[in-house]
Amino acid sequence: MKIVAADVIVSSPDRNFVTLKITTDDGVTGLGDGTLNGRELSVVSYLRDHVVPLLIGRDPHRIEDTWQFLYRSAYWRRGPVTMAAIAAVDVALWDIKAKAAGMPLYQLLGGASRTGIMAYGHASGRDLPELFDSIRTHLALGYRSIRVQTSVPGINAVYGVAAQPNADGRRYDYEPAQRTPLPAEEDWDTRAYLRHLPGVFEAVRNEFGPELPLLHDGHHRMTPIQAARLGKALEPYDLFWLEDCTPAENQEALRLVRQHTTTPLAIGEVFNTVWDYQTLIREQLIDYVRSAVTHTGGITAMRKLLDFAAQYQIKSGIHGPTDISPVGMAAALHLDLAIHNFGIQEYMPHGRLTNEVFRQSFTFADGYLHPGDQPGIGVELDEQAAARFPYVAAYLPFNRLKDGTVHDW
Ligand code: EZ4
Ligand code: CO
């Protein structure tokens, strides 16, 4: 088999997605996701200008060799753009291999280790009644694990809270990169957040009881000592995890957090290689790996990362926001089903237009996802539908403190 074409398709149904479609001389096609929210066109150029010419004529079955070739021959290693581009190629090649084998991808990864993939949904509210309603809605939809985000008195717009005064009222209006010429400015006050959050979790536990797994995303906003304090304050409410409590480029900083709290920690949605986790995993400073297949070099790299984590009893918590396309999501689900150290999968259902462009075989029922049993990863791209939604520039928001200082968003 030979690769005869590789096309980069940019489409913006609800939001921007970068999809790589690889075609072989046998007419088999594979899809990969290279979407990097707010910086999409840099991956498009990396693929079109620098990677596609290298793929033509290669044997699509040589996935490991292609991964190593793309990683090492660039000389310039790592980084979100490079690793998203490599991920797009890697997933497209796994899709082709699985289609050629006539099997769903999870079978090639060792077969199913479980019957379904526990997913968590995103509940949020501007106040407690709205938050409780949102949790009840998610329970009614079947979710058995729920992420809780809340507004904070004194802060105008907080990450993760839907339909705030400055948002547009859509379901995930707190999250997509906004189609504005400049990044939207939001505000932040860590002391106000630390004062408010434990009371919210106390109220949620009182209302919904001790069993429901609850998660929370700190979105990189605390210092290590602040994160330690929050983890400790949340211990009575038995969180499934506290996510991204600090900006974790400084892996050693997590030692301090870990010494102070038994609240489980999840980190890594902005990471892109196993090297970003070396200290975190080896010193058992985290409990869940948050990388996305789309941002961390694809199935090939994620499998190695999660096998490394498994040796330290660290589990998967693969990133699954709506800025991962259905292609990236499907790839994650095959991995989730196959690995032994699965933890939980984030799930934000895509909008109607996205589902018109990407036809998917994966299912969600009774709180569990399943990738389906179609050969390959189980996603088809409707290119005519995709062409109806051209690229629209969009930016993620950013934060300023009260005195104007830029802060992590
Ligand atoms: O803000 O993917 O846990 N999920 C998250 C996401 C990220 C977005 C950024 O593009 O933190 O919602
Ligand atoms: Co997050």
Short mmCIF file of C-alpha atoms and ligand atoms in Angstrom, two decimals:
data_model
loop_
_atom_site.label_atom_id
_atom_site.label_comp_id
_atom_site.label_asym_id
_atom_site.label_seq_id
_atom_site.Cartn_x
_atom_site.Cartn_y
_atom_site.Cartn_z
CA MET A 1 0.00 0.00 0.00
CA LYS A 2 1.09 3.56 -0.75
CA ILE A 3 -0.18 6.96 0.30
CA VAL A 4 -1.32 8.80 -2.85
CA ALA A 5 -2.93 11.91 -1.32
CA ALA A 6 -3.14 13.83 1.94
CA ASP A 7 -5.63 16.69 2.14
CA VAL A 8 -6.03 19.20 4.93
CA ILE A 9 -9.67 20.21 5.36
CA VAL A 10 -10.51 23.26 7.47
CA SER A 11 -14.15 23.61 8.40
CA SER A 12 -16.01 25.77 10.90
CA PRO A 13 -19.39 24.22 11.79
CA ASP A 14 -20.02 25.74 15.26
CA ARG A 15 -16.23 26.22 15.54
CA ASN A 16 -12.98 25.60 13.59
CA PHE A 17 -11.69 22.07 12.97
CA VAL A 18 -8.55 20.93 11.14
CA THR A 19 -8.91 17.47 9.61
CA LEU A 20 -6.29 15.50 7.69
CA LYS A 21 -7.55 12.97 5.16
CA ILE A 22 -5.00 10.44 3.90
CA THR A 23 -5.83 8.36 0.79
CA THR A 24 -4.04 5.17 -0.28
CA ASP A 25 -3.60 3.63 -3.74
CA ASP A 26 -6.17 0.99 -2.66
CA GLY A 27 -8.70 3.78 -2.19
CA VAL A 28 -8.77 3.42 1.60
CA THR A 29 -8.99 6.75 3.43
CA GLY A 30 -8.12 7.67 7.01
CA LEU A 31 -8.97 10.76 9.07
CA GLY A 32 -6.91 12.55 11.73
CA ASP A 33 -7.68 15.60 13.89
CA GLY A 34 -5.13 18.44 14.14
CA THR A 35 -7.34 21.12 15.72
CA LEU A 36 -5.46 23.57 17.95
CA ASN A 37 -8.06 25.93 19.38
CA GLY A 38 -7.39 29.58 18.45
CA ARG A 39 -4.19 28.71 16.50
CA GLU A 40 -5.70 26.40 13.85
CA LEU A 41 -3.98 27.76 10.74
CA SER A 42 -0.49 27.18 12.12
CA VAL A 43 -1.21 23.42 12.11
CA VAL A 44 -2.74 23.72 8.62
CA SER A 45 0.49 25.27 7.31
CA TYR A 46 2.68 22.77 9.19
CA LEU A 47 0.77 19.94 7.55
CA ARG A 48 0.25 21.38 4.04
CA ASP A 49 3.63 23.02 3.60
CA HIS A 50 5.91 20.63 5.50
CA VAL A 51 4.30 17.22 6.13
CA VAL A 52 1.99 16.35 3.22
CA PRO A 53 4.88 16.33 0.69
CA LEU A 54 6.72 13.79 2.90
CA LEU A 55 3.74 11.44 3.10
CA ILE A 56 3.15 10.86 -0.60
CA GLY A 57 4.52 7.45 -1.61
CA ARG A 58 5.01 6.19 1.97
CA ASP A 59 3.62 2.86 3.20
CA PRO A 60 0.63 3.79 5.44
CA HIS A 61 1.10 0.63 7.50
CA ARG A 62 4.45 1.86 8.90
CA ILE A 63 2.90 3.96 11.66
CA GLU A 64 5.73 3.83 14.22
CA ASP A 65 8.32 4.57 11.53
CA THR A 66 6.29 7.51 10.20
CA TRP A 67 5.84 8.92 13.74
CA GLN A 68 9.59 8.71 14.45
CA PHE A 69 10.43 10.14 11.02
CA LEU A 70 8.14 13.16 11.46
CA TYR A 71 9.30 13.78 15.05
CA ARG A 72 13.04 13.37 14.50
CA SER A 73 13.50 14.63 10.93
CA ALA A 74 11.99 18.03 11.83
CA TYR A 75 14.97 18.48 14.20
CA TRP A 76 12.81 21.04 16.15
CA ARG A 77 11.02 18.88 18.66
CA ARG A 78 7.79 18.99 20.65
CA GLY A 79 5.40 21.95 20.88
CA PRO A 80 1.64 22.06 20.34
CA VAL A 81 1.76 22.79 16.58
CA THR A 82 4.22 20.02 15.75
CA MET A 83 2.54 17.45 18.00
CA ALA A 84 -0.98 18.24 16.72
CA ALA A 85 0.27 17.81 13.15
CA ILE A 86 1.96 14.49 14.02
CA ALA A 87 -1.23 13.41 15.85
CA ALA A 88 -3.33 14.10 12.74
CA VAL A 89 -1.07 11.87 10.63
CA ASP A 90 -0.86 9.16 13.30
CA VAL A 91 -4.64 8.86 13.83
CA ALA A 92 -5.30 8.88 10.07
CA LEU A 93 -2.82 6.01 9.65
CA TRP A 94 -4.42 4.00 12.51
CA ASP A 95 -7.81 4.61 10.87
CA ILE A 96 -6.46 3.22 7.59
CA LYS A 97 -4.81 0.21 9.26
CA ALA A 98 -7.97 -0.68 11.15
CA LYS A 99 -10.15 -0.27 8.04
CA ALA A 100 -7.73 -2.47 6.07
CA ALA A 101 -7.96 -5.07 8.86
CA GLY A 102 -11.77 -4.79 8.84
CA MET A 103 -11.79 -4.07 12.59
CA PRO A 104 -12.62 -1.20 14.91
CA LEU A 105 -9.36 0.40 16.06
CA TYR A 106 -9.71 -0.77 19.67
CA GLN A 107 -9.29 -4.37 18.46
CA LEU A 108 -5.82 -3.54 17.07
CA LEU A 109 -4.92 -1.92 20.40
CA GLY A 110 -5.51 -5.20 22.24
CA GLY A 111 -9.30 -5.41 22.33
CA ALA A 112 -11.81 -4.10 24.86
CA SER A 113 -10.78 -4.01 28.54
CA ARG A 114 -14.27 -2.85 29.60
CA THR A 115 -17.80 -2.72 28.26
CA GLY A 116 -18.23 1.07 28.35
CA ILE A 117 -16.32 4.29 28.94
CA MET A 118 -17.39 6.32 31.97
CA ALA A 119 -17.86 9.93 30.85
CA TYR A 120 -18.20 13.11 32.85
CA GLY A 121 -20.31 16.07 31.77
CA HIS A 122 -19.98 19.80 32.45
CA ALA A 123 -22.48 21.30 34.90
CA SER A 124 -22.27 24.97 35.81
CA GLY A 125 -24.29 27.79 37.25
CA ARG A 126 -24.12 31.46 38.11
CA ASP A 127 -25.63 30.68 41.53
CA LEU A 128 -26.57 27.56 43.50
CA PRO A 129 -30.13 27.11 42.12
CA GLU A 130 -28.82 27.36 38.55
CA LEU A 131 -25.95 24.97 39.34
CA PHE A 132 -28.33 22.43 40.94
CA ASP A 133 -30.59 22.63 37.85
CA SER A 134 -27.61 22.03 35.60
CA ILE A 135 -26.52 19.00 37.68
CA ARG A 136 -30.09 17.61 37.57
CA THR A 137 -30.19 18.09 33.79
CA HIS A 138 -26.95 16.13 33.43
CA LEU A 139 -28.21 13.35 35.70
CA ALA A 140 -31.37 13.17 33.56
CA LEU A 141 -29.19 12.84 30.45
CA GLY A 142 -27.56 9.81 32.05
CA TYR A 143 -24.24 11.23 33.28
CA ARG A 144 -22.88 9.43 36.32
CA SER A 145 -19.96 11.82 36.94
CA ILE A 146 -20.17 15.58 36.84
CA ARG A 147 -17.76 18.50 36.65
CA VAL A 148 -18.90 21.44 38.76
CA GLN A 149 -17.97 25.04 37.82
CA THR A 150 -19.52 28.12 39.36
CA SER A 151 -19.52 31.89 39.21
CA VAL A 152 -17.68 33.71 41.99
CA PRO A 153 -19.00 36.89 43.62
CA GLY A 154 -16.82 39.79 42.52
CA ILE A 155 -15.68 38.17 39.25
CA ASN A 156 -17.61 39.01 36.05
CA ALA A 157 -16.76 36.01 33.89
CA VAL A 158 -15.32 32.71 35.10
CA TYR A 159 -14.10 29.86 32.90
CA GLY A 160 -16.53 26.96 32.69
CA VAL A 161 -19.75 28.76 33.59
CA ALA A 162 -22.39 28.88 30.85
CA ALA A 163 -24.51 31.92 29.99
CA GLN A 164 -22.74 34.58 32.02
CA PRO A 165 -23.78 38.19 31.36
CA ASN A 166 -21.05 38.73 28.77
CA ALA A 167 -21.61 35.39 26.98
CA ASP A 168 -23.97 34.50 24.16
CA GLY A 169 -26.22 32.00 25.91
CA ARG A 170 -25.31 28.88 23.92
CA ARG A 171 -24.71 25.64 25.80
CA TYR A 172 -20.90 25.93 25.87
CA ASP A 173 -20.66 29.68 25.50
CA TYR A 174 -17.93 29.78 28.16
CA GLU A 175 -15.60 27.63 26.18
CA PRO A 176 -15.27 27.93 22.38
CA ALA A 177 -12.77 30.38 21.04
CA GLN A 178 -14.85 33.43 20.25
CA ARG A 179 -15.22 34.72 16.69
CA THR A 180 -13.95 38.18 17.60
CA PRO A 181 -11.04 40.14 16.03
CA LEU A 182 -9.29 40.29 19.43
CA PRO A 183 -9.28 37.90 22.41
CA ALA A 184 -12.05 38.70 24.89
CA GLU A 185 -10.81 40.07 28.23
CA GLU A 186 -12.05 38.37 31.40
CA ASP A 187 -11.24 39.11 35.04
CA TRP A 188 -9.87 37.02 37.89
CA ASP A 189 -9.36 37.13 41.66
CA THR A 190 -7.90 33.99 43.23
CA ARG A 191 -8.65 34.98 46.83
CA ALA A 192 -12.35 35.48 46.02
CA TYR A 193 -12.39 32.09 44.27
CA LEU A 194 -10.72 30.30 47.21
CA ARG A 195 -13.20 31.83 49.66
CA HIS A 196 -16.23 30.85 47.56
CA LEU A 197 -15.59 27.39 46.12
CA PRO A 198 -15.57 25.11 49.23
CA GLY A 199 -19.05 26.36 50.22
CA VAL A 200 -20.34 25.50 46.75
CA PHE A 201 -19.07 21.93 47.03
CA GLU A 202 -20.53 21.62 50.51
CA ALA A 203 -23.94 22.68 49.14
CA VAL A 204 -23.68 20.27 46.19
CA ARG A 205 -22.79 17.35 48.48
CA ASN A 206 -25.67 18.21 50.81
CA GLU A 207 -28.09 18.28 47.87
CA PHE A 208 -26.86 15.30 45.83
CA GLY A 209 -25.39 12.99 48.48
CA PRO A 210 -22.01 11.32 48.92
CA GLU A 211 -21.91 8.94 45.94
CA LEU A 212 -21.93 11.14 42.84
CA PRO A 213 -18.37 11.59 41.49
CA LEU A 214 -17.67 15.36 41.31
CA LEU A 215 -14.82 17.00 39.41
CA HIS A 216 -13.53 20.57 39.25
CA ASP A 217 -11.20 22.44 36.86
CA GLY A 218 -8.94 25.14 38.36
CA HIS A 219 -7.75 26.08 34.83
CA HIS A 220 -4.13 26.87 35.77
CA ARG A 221 -4.98 29.89 37.95
CA MET A 222 -3.44 29.17 41.35
CA THR A 223 0.04 29.28 42.80
CA PRO A 224 1.24 26.01 44.41
CA ILE A 225 0.45 27.19 47.95
CA GLN A 226 -3.03 28.38 46.90
CA ALA A 227 -3.65 25.04 45.17
CA ALA A 228 -2.53 23.20 48.30
CA ARG A 229 -4.99 25.21 50.36
CA LEU A 230 -7.88 24.55 47.94
CA GLY A 231 -7.14 20.82 47.73
CA LYS A 232 -7.19 20.64 51.53
CA ALA A 233 -10.40 22.69 51.81
CA LEU A 234 -12.15 20.39 49.30
CA GLU A 235 -11.14 17.12 51.03
CA PRO A 236 -14.44 16.78 52.96
CA TYR A 237 -16.35 16.80 49.64
CA ASP A 238 -14.44 13.84 48.18
CA LEU A 239 -13.64 15.12 44.68
CA PHE A 240 -12.93 12.62 41.89
CA TRP A 241 -10.25 15.13 40.84
CA LEU A 242 -9.06 18.70 41.00
CA GLU A 243 -7.83 19.58 37.51
CA ASP A 244 -5.02 21.95 36.45
CA CYS A 245 -4.65 23.48 39.90
CA THR A 246 -1.42 25.27 38.85
CA PRO A 247 0.20 26.12 35.50
CA ALA A 248 2.18 22.87 35.49
CA GLU A 249 5.10 23.78 33.26
CA ASN A 250 6.94 23.74 36.57
CA GLN A 251 6.44 20.07 37.39
CA GLU A 252 8.39 20.30 40.67
CA ALA A 253 5.79 22.75 42.02
CA LEU A 254 3.34 19.87 42.33
CA ARG A 255 5.45 18.41 45.15
CA LEU A 256 4.24 21.20 47.39
CA VAL A 257 0.58 20.66 46.47
CA ARG A 258 0.90 16.91 46.96
CA GLN A 259 2.46 17.25 50.43
CA HIS A 260 -0.60 19.13 51.65
CA THR A 261 -3.62 17.37 50.20
CA THR A 262 -5.12 13.99 49.37
CA THR A 263 -7.54 15.50 46.82
CA PRO A 264 -6.72 13.62 43.58
CA LEU A 265 -4.98 15.74 40.96
CA ALA A 266 -5.41 15.74 37.17
CA ILE A 267 -3.06 17.64 34.86
CA GLY A 268 -1.98 17.89 31.26
CA GLU A 269 -4.53 19.13 28.71
CA VAL A 270 -2.01 21.70 27.45
CA PHE A 271 0.90 19.22 27.45
CA ASN A 272 2.06 17.59 24.24
CA THR A 273 4.71 14.97 25.02
CA VAL A 274 5.62 12.41 27.67
CA TRP A 275 8.49 14.72 28.69
CA ASP A 276 6.00 17.21 30.12
CA TYR A 277 5.00 14.48 32.59
CA GLN A 278 8.36 12.97 33.44
CA THR A 279 8.60 14.30 37.01
CA LEU A 280 4.83 14.28 37.56
CA ILE A 281 4.59 10.57 36.81
CA ARG A 282 7.90 9.31 38.19
CA GLU A 283 7.29 11.04 41.54
CA GLN A 284 3.57 10.18 41.53
CA LEU A 285 2.60 13.85 41.86
CA ILE A 286 -0.66 13.42 39.90
CA ASP A 287 -3.44 10.82 39.65
CA TYR A 288 -4.79 11.42 36.12
CA VAL A 289 -3.18 12.25 32.77
CA ARG A 290 -5.27 14.87 30.91
CA SER A 291 -3.57 14.85 27.50
CA ALA A 292 -5.66 14.78 24.33
CA VAL A 293 -4.86 12.31 21.56
CA THR A 294 -5.11 15.33 19.21
CA HIS A 295 -2.50 17.41 21.06
CA THR A 296 -0.05 14.73 22.19
CA GLY A 297 1.11 13.03 19.02
CA GLY A 298 -1.79 10.65 18.41
CA ILE A 299 -2.51 7.08 19.46
CA THR A 300 1.13 5.99 19.17
CA ALA A 301 2.44 8.56 21.67
CA MET A 302 -0.57 8.40 24.01
CA ARG A 303 -0.28 4.63 24.35
CA LYS A 304 3.34 4.99 25.49
CA LEU A 305 2.50 7.84 27.87
CA LEU A 306 -0.38 5.92 29.46
CA ASP A 307 1.68 2.71 29.76
CA PHE A 308 4.35 4.75 31.59
CA ALA A 309 1.65 6.22 33.87
CA ALA A 310 0.23 2.74 34.55
CA GLN A 311 3.45 1.68 36.26
CA TYR A 312 2.77 4.36 38.89
CA GLN A 313 -0.97 3.64 39.31
CA ILE A 314 -1.80 6.83 37.41
CA LYS A 315 -4.88 6.64 35.19
CA SER A 316 -6.20 8.27 32.05
CA GLY A 317 -8.53 11.27 31.99
CA ILE A 318 -8.34 12.13 28.30
CA HIS A 319 -9.22 15.69 27.37
CA GLY A 320 -12.54 15.86 25.50
CA PRO A 321 -13.72 19.46 25.02
CA THR A 322 -15.64 20.51 21.89
CA ASP A 323 -12.40 21.83 20.38
CA ILE A 324 -11.32 18.21 19.89
CA SER A 325 -13.15 17.21 16.68
CA PRO A 326 -15.31 14.07 16.53
CA VAL A 327 -12.28 12.45 14.83
CA GLY A 328 -10.03 13.18 17.83
CA MET A 329 -12.79 12.15 20.21
CA ALA A 330 -13.36 8.82 18.44
CA ALA A 331 -9.61 8.09 18.55
CA ALA A 332 -9.64 8.75 22.31
CA LEU A 333 -12.57 6.37 22.81
CA HIS A 334 -10.78 3.46 21.11
CA LEU A 335 -7.79 4.03 23.41
CA ASP A 336 -10.05 4.37 26.48
CA LEU A 337 -11.70 1.05 25.72
CA ALA A 338 -8.42 -0.81 25.17
CA ILE A 339 -6.04 0.37 27.93
CA HIS A 340 -6.06 -1.15 31.42
CA ASN A 341 -5.46 2.09 33.37
CA PHE A 342 -8.55 3.92 32.12
CA GLY A 343 -9.84 6.53 34.59
CA ILE A 344 -12.59 8.67 33.08
CA GLN A 345 -13.34 10.45 29.78
CA GLU A 346 -14.39 14.10 29.46
CA TYR A 347 -17.42 14.47 27.18
CA MET A 348 -18.93 17.68 25.79
CA PRO A 349 -21.32 16.71 22.97
CA HIS A 350 -20.73 18.63 19.74
CA GLY A 351 -23.34 20.90 18.19
CA ARG A 352 -25.77 20.00 15.39
CA LEU A 353 -23.69 21.51 12.56
CA THR A 354 -20.55 19.66 13.68
CA ASN A 355 -22.48 16.40 13.66
CA GLU A 356 -23.63 17.13 10.08
CA VAL A 357 -20.02 17.46 8.94
CA PHE A 358 -18.65 14.50 10.94
CA ARG A 359 -20.77 11.30 10.87
CA GLN A 360 -19.93 9.27 13.94
CA SER A 361 -20.43 5.69 15.10
CA PHE A 362 -19.70 6.39 18.76
CA THR A 363 -22.57 6.34 21.22
CA PHE A 364 -23.42 7.75 24.66
CA ALA A 365 -25.96 5.91 26.79
CA ASP A 366 -26.57 5.72 30.52
CA GLY A 367 -23.37 7.64 31.31
CA TYR A 368 -21.09 5.48 29.17
CA LEU A 369 -19.48 6.13 25.80
CA HIS A 370 -18.58 3.43 23.27
CA PRO A 371 -16.61 3.93 20.02
CA GLY A 372 -18.83 1.54 18.02
CA ASP A 373 -17.76 -1.39 15.87
CA GLN A 374 -17.32 0.14 12.45
CA PRO A 375 -13.91 -0.71 10.88
CA GLY A 376 -11.41 2.09 11.60
CA ILE A 377 -12.14 4.86 14.10
CA GLY A 378 -15.77 5.10 12.94
CA VAL A 379 -15.96 8.71 11.72
CA GLU A 380 -16.74 9.85 8.17
CA LEU A 381 -16.22 13.40 6.94
CA ASP A 382 -18.96 14.85 4.70
CA GLU A 383 -16.74 17.09 2.59
CA GLN A 384 -19.64 18.86 0.89
CA ALA A 385 -21.09 19.74 4.28
CA ALA A 386 -17.62 20.79 5.49
CA ALA A 387 -17.26 23.17 2.51
CA ARG A 388 -20.39 25.03 3.61
CA PHE A 389 -18.57 26.26 6.74
CA PRO A 390 -15.35 28.12 5.86
CA TYR A 391 -12.74 29.04 8.48
CA VAL A 392 -13.59 31.93 10.81
CA ALA A 393 -10.80 33.50 12.89
CA ALA A 394 -11.41 32.97 16.61
CA TYR A 395 -9.55 33.53 19.87
CA LEU A 396 -9.74 32.06 23.35
CA PRO A 397 -10.30 34.70 26.08
CA PHE A 398 -7.57 35.89 28.45
CA ASN A 399 -7.58 37.18 32.04
CA ARG A 400 -6.52 40.39 33.74
CA LEU A 401 -6.39 40.93 37.50
CA LYS A 402 -8.04 44.00 39.06
CA ASP A 403 -4.82 46.03 38.64
CA GLY A 404 -4.55 45.14 34.95
CA THR A 405 -1.93 42.38 35.21
CA VAL A 406 -2.35 39.58 32.66
CA HIS A 407 -3.19 36.29 34.42
CA ASP A 408 -3.45 32.65 33.28
CA TRP A 409 -6.83 31.93 31.67
O1 EZ4 B 1 -10.48 25.30 28.18
O2 EZ4 B 1 -10.14 22.94 25.52
O3 EZ4 B 1 -11.11 20.63 30.80
N1 EZ4 B 1 -11.34 21.26 29.80
C1 EZ4 B 1 -10.84 22.45 29.49
C2 EZ4 B 1 -11.19 22.99 28.12
C3 EZ4 B 1 -10.21 24.05 27.61
C4 EZ4 B 1 -10.33 24.18 26.11
C5 EZ4 B 1 -9.33 25.19 25.53
O4 EZ4 B 1 -9.31 25.11 24.16
O5 EZ4 B 1 -10.14 23.04 30.29
O6 EZ4 B 1 -12.50 23.49 28.17
CO CO B 2 -9.40 21.62 31.71
#
